[in-house]
Tab-separated table of C-alpha atoms in Angstrom:
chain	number	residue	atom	x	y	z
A	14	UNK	CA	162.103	188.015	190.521
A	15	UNK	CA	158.783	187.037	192.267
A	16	UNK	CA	156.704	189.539	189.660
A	17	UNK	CA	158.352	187.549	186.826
A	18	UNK	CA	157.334	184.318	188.392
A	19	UNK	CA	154.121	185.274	189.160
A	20	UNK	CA	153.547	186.760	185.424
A	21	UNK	CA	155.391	183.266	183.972
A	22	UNK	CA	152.905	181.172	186.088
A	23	UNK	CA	149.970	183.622	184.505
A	24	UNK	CA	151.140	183.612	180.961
A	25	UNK	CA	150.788	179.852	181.346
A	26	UNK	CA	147.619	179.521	183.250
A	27	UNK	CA	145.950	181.490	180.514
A	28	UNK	CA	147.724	179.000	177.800
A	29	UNK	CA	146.386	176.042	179.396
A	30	UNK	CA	142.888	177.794	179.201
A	31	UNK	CA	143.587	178.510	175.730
A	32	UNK	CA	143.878	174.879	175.238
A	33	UNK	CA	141.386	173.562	176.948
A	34	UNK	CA	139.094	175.626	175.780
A	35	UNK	CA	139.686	175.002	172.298
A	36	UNK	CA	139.773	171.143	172.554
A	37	UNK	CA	136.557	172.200	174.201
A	38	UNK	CA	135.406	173.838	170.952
A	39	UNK	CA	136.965	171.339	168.557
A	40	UNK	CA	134.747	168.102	171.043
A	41	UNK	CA	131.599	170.090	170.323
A	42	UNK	CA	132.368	170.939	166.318
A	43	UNK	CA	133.536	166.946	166.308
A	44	UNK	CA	130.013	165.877	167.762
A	45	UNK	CA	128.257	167.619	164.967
A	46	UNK	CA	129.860	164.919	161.760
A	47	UNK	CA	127.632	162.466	160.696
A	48	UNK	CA	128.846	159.608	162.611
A	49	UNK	CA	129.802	161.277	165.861
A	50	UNK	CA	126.142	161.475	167.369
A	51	UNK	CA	125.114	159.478	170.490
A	52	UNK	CA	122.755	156.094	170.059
A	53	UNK	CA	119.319	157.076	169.957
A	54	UNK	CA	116.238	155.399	169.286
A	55	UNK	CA	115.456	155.380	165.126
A	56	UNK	CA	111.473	155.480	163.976
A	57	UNK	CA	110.869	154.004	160.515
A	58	UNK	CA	107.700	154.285	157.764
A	59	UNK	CA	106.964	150.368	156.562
A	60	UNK	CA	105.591	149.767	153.349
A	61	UNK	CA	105.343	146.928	150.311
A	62	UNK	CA	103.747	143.640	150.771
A	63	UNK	CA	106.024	141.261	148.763
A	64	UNK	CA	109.247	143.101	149.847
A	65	UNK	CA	109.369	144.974	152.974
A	66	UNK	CA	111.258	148.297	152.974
A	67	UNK	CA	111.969	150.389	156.389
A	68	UNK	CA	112.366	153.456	155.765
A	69	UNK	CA	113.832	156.645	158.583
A	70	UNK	CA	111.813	159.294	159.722
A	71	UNK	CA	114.270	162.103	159.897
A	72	UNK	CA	114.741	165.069	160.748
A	73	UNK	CA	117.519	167.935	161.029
A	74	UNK	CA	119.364	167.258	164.061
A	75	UNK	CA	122.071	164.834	164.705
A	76	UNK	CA	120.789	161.781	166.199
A	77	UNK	CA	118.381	161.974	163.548
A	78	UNK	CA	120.236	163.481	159.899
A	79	UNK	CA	120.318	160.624	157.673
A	80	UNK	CA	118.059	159.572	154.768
A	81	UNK	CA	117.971	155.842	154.935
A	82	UNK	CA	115.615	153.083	153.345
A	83	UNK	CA	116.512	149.153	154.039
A	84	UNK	CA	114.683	145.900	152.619
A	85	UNK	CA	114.045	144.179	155.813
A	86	UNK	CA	112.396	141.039	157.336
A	87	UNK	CA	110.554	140.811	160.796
A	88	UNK	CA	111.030	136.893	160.241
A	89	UNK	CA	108.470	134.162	158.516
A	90	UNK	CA	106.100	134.039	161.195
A	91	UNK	CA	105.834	138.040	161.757
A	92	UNK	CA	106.208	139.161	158.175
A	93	UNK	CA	103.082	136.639	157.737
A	94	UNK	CA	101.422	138.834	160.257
A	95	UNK	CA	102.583	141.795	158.963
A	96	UNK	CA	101.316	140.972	155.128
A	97	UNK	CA	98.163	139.871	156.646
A	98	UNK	CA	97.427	143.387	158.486
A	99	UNK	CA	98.058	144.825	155.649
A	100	UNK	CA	95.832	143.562	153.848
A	101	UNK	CA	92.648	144.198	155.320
A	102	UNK	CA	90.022	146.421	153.600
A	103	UNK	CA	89.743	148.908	156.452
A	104	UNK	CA	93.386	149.374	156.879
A	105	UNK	CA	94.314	150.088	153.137
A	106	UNK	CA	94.670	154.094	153.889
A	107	UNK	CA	96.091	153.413	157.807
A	108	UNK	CA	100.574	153.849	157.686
A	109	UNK	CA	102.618	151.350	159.509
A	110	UNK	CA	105.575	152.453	161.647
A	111	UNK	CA	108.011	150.371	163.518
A	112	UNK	CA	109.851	151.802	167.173
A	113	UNK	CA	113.523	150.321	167.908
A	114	UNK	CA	113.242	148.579	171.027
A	115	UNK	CA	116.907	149.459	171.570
A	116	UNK	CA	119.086	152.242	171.509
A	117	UNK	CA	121.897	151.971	168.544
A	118	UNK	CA	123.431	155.035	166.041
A	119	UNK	CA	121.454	155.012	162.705
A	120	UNK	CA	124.579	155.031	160.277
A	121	UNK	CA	125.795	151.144	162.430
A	122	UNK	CA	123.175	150.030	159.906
A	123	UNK	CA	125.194	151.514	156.718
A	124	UNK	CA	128.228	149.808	158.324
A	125	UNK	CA	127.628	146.540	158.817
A	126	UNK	CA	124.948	146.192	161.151
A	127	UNK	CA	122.306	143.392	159.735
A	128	UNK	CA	119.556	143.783	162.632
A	129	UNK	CA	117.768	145.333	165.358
A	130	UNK	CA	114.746	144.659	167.553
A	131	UNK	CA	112.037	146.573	167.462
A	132	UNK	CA	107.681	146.899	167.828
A	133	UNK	CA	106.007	147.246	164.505
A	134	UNK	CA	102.358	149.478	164.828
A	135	UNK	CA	99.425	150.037	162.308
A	136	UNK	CA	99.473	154.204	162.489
A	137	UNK	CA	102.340	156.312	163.539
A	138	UNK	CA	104.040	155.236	166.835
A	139	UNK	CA	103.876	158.555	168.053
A	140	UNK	CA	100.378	159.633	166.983
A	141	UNK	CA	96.737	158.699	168.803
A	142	UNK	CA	95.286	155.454	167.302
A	143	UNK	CA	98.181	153.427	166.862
A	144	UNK	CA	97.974	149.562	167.671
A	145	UNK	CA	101.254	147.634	168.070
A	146	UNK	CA	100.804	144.455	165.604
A	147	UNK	CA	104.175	142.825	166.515
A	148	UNK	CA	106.431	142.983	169.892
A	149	UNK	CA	109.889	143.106	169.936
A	150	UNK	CA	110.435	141.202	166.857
A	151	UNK	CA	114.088	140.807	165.261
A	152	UNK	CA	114.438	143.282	161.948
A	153	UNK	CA	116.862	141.433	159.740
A	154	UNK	CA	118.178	144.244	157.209
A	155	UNK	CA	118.555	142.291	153.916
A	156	UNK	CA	119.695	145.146	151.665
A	157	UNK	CA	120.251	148.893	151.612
A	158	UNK	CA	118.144	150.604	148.974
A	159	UNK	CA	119.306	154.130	149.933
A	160	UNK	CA	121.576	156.240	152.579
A	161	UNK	CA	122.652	159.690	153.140
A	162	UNK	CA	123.363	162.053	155.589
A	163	UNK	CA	122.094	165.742	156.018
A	164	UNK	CA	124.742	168.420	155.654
A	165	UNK	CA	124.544	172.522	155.600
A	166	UNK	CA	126.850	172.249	152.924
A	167	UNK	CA	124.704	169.882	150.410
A	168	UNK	CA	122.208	171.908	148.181
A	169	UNK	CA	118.919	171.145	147.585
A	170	UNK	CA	117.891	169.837	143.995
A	171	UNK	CA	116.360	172.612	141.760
A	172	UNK	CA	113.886	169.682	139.973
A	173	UNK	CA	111.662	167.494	141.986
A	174	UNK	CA	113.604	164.868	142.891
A	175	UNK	CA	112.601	160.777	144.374
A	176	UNK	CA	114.333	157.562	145.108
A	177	UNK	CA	112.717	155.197	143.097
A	178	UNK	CA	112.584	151.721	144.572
A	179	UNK	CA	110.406	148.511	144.780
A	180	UNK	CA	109.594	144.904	142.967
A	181	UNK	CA	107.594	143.888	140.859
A	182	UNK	CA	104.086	145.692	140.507
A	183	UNK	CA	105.071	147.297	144.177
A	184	UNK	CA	106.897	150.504	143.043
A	185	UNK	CA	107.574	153.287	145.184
A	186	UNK	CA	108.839	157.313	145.126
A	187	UNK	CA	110.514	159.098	148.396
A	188	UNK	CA	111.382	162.596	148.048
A	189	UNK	CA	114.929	163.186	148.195
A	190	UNK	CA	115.226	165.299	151.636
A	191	UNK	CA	118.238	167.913	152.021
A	192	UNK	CA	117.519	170.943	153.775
A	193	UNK	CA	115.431	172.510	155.847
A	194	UNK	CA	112.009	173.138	154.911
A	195	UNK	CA	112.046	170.760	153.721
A	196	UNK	CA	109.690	167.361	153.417
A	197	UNK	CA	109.465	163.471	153.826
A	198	UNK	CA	106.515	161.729	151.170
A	199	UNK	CA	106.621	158.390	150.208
A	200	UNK	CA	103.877	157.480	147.532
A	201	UNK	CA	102.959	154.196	145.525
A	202	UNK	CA	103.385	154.618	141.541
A	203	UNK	CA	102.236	152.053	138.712
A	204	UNK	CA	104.432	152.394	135.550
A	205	UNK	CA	102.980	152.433	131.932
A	206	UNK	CA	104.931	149.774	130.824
A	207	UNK	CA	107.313	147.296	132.395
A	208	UNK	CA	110.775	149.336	133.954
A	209	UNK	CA	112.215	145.536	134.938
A	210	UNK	CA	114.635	145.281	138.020
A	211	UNK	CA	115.174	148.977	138.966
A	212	UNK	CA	118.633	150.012	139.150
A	213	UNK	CA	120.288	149.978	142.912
A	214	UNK	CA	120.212	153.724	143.832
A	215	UNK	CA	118.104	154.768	140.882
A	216	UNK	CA	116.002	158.669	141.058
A	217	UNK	CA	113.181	159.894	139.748
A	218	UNK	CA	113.982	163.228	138.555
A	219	UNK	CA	111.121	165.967	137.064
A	220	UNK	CA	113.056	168.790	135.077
A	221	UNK	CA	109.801	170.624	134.499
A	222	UNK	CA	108.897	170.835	138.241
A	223	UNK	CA	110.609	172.530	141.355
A	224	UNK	CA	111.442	170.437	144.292
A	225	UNK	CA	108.864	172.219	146.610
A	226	UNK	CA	105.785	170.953	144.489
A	227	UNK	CA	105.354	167.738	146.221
A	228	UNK	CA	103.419	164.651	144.177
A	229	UNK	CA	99.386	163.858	144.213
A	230	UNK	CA	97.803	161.028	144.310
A	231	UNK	CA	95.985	160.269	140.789
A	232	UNK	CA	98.207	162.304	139.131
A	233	UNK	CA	100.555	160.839	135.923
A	234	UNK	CA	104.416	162.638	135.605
A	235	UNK	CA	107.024	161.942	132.851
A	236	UNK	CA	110.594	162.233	134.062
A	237	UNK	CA	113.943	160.661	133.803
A	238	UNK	CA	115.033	157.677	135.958
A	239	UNK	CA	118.775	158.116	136.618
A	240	UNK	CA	121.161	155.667	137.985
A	241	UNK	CA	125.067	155.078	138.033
A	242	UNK	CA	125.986	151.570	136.801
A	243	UNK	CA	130.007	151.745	137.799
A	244	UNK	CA	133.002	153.806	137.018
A	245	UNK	CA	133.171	151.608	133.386
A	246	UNK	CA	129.730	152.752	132.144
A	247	UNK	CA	127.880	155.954	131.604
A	248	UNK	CA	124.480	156.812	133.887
A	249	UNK	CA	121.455	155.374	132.960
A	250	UNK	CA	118.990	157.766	132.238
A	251	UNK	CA	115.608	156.623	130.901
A	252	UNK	CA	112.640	158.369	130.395
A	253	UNK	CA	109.717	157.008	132.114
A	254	UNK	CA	105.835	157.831	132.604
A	255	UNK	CA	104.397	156.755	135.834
A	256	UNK	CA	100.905	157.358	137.565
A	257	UNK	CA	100.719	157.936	141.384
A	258	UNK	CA	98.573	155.482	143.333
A	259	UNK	CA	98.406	156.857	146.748
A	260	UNK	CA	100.469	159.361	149.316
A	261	UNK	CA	101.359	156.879	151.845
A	262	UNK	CA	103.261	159.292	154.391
A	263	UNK	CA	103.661	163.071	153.912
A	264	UNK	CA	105.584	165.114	156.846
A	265	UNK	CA	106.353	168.713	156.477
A	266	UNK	CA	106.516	169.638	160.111
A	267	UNK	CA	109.796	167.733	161.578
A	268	UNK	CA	111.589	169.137	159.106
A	269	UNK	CA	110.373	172.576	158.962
A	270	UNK	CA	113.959	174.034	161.051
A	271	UNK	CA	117.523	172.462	161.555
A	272	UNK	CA	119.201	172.313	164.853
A	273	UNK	CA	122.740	171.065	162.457
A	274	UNK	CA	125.554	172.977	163.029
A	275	UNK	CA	128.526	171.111	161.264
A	276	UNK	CA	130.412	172.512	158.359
């Protein structure tokens, strides 16, 4: 009687391990969704003078997997000082960067979110020669241009593919990022004639060229400008010949390896 108590009370010790070890397994697999990560603290590319876009630095792990590119607002007084660095002659080739000055999960700002607070820096934030140009200012997210998160089951696009986005004679291309290598550019582009109000969530797409072969500055491509205009209508796709001003931002190396390890 006492062996088959002592072997009931086993069998059920090594159940509740079972269990626990799985909800165990299941917490970790959870934490790996887009959406599950902890708060962390979310670097962003600036660019554009009339309209001011924000734009992620990402990279393959999971504070960090999302694609993301806002029209934003430091407020009157800052974006003033903001257009007016920018505009100086000896800072026409220099980046600008802004660092969250709090801690918050990227995709809060594809949910609702409509600000954070954060410093804004001529350069890279994390690279030698940066100056900080505005403290602690309030972001004010006044549209989202683009969002997506990185997944090991999305493929990469065969054709070199961009988010087109901008106003006005400001135009801009960023590479469509999927999976690693891969890379984050962001370059200026002048049509050669008029494209109007681009199309919310409108790409670039270049049939003729793979995804790896990254755009130059100088250089003119033809491709087709895509864009879904509701469940009523058929995609827009219009040809379109554009010349490349300059690379703004080109990063290969934070998004050489992934560290994802969802589906």
């Amino acid at each position: 009687m006492n062996i088959l108590k002592k072997t009931h009370r086993g069998n059920l010790l090594v159940l509740i391990l079972i269990v626990v070890l799985s909800l165990a397994a299941f917490g970790r697999a959870d934490a790996q969704q887009p959406g599950t990560e902890g708060p962390g603290r979310h670097g962003m590319l600036v660019v554009g003078a009339g309209t001011i876009y924000a734009s992620h630095l990402p990279m393959f792990m999971a504070e960090h997997r999302y694609q993301g590119i806002w029209e934003v607002s430091f407020g009157e007084e800052a974006d003033a000082i903001y257009r007016k660095e920018r505009a100086r002659p000896e800072n026409a080739k220099l980046i600008f960067t802004l660092n969250p000055t709090e801690l918050f999960r990227l995709p809060e700002l594809a949910q609702g979110r409509t600000s954070f607070r954060a410093d804004v820096f001529r350069g890279h934030f994390e690279r030698e020669g940066h100056e900080r140009i505005l403290e602690d200012v309030k972001v004010t997210i006044r549209r989202q241009v683009h969002w997506h998160p990185f997944r090991n089951a999305h493929e990469r696009p065969e054709p070199l593919t961009y988010l087109l986005f901008g106003k006005g004679n400001e135009l801009f291309l960023a590479h469509w990022i999927s999976q690693a290598p891969d890379y984050d550019q962001v370059v200026s582009v002048t049509p050669s004639t008029s494209l109007g109000e681009i199309p919310e969530g409108a790409q670039l797409v270049l049939p003729k060229r793979g995804d790896g072969d990254a755009l130059k500055a100088g250089e003119s491509i033809s491709g087709l400008m895509i864009a879904g205009r509701g469940s009523e209508q058929p995609f827009l796709v219009k040809p379109v010949d554009l010349k490349v001003g300059s690379v703004i931002y080109l990063e290969k190396g934070e998004l050489e390896e992934s560290s994802l390890k969802d589906e």
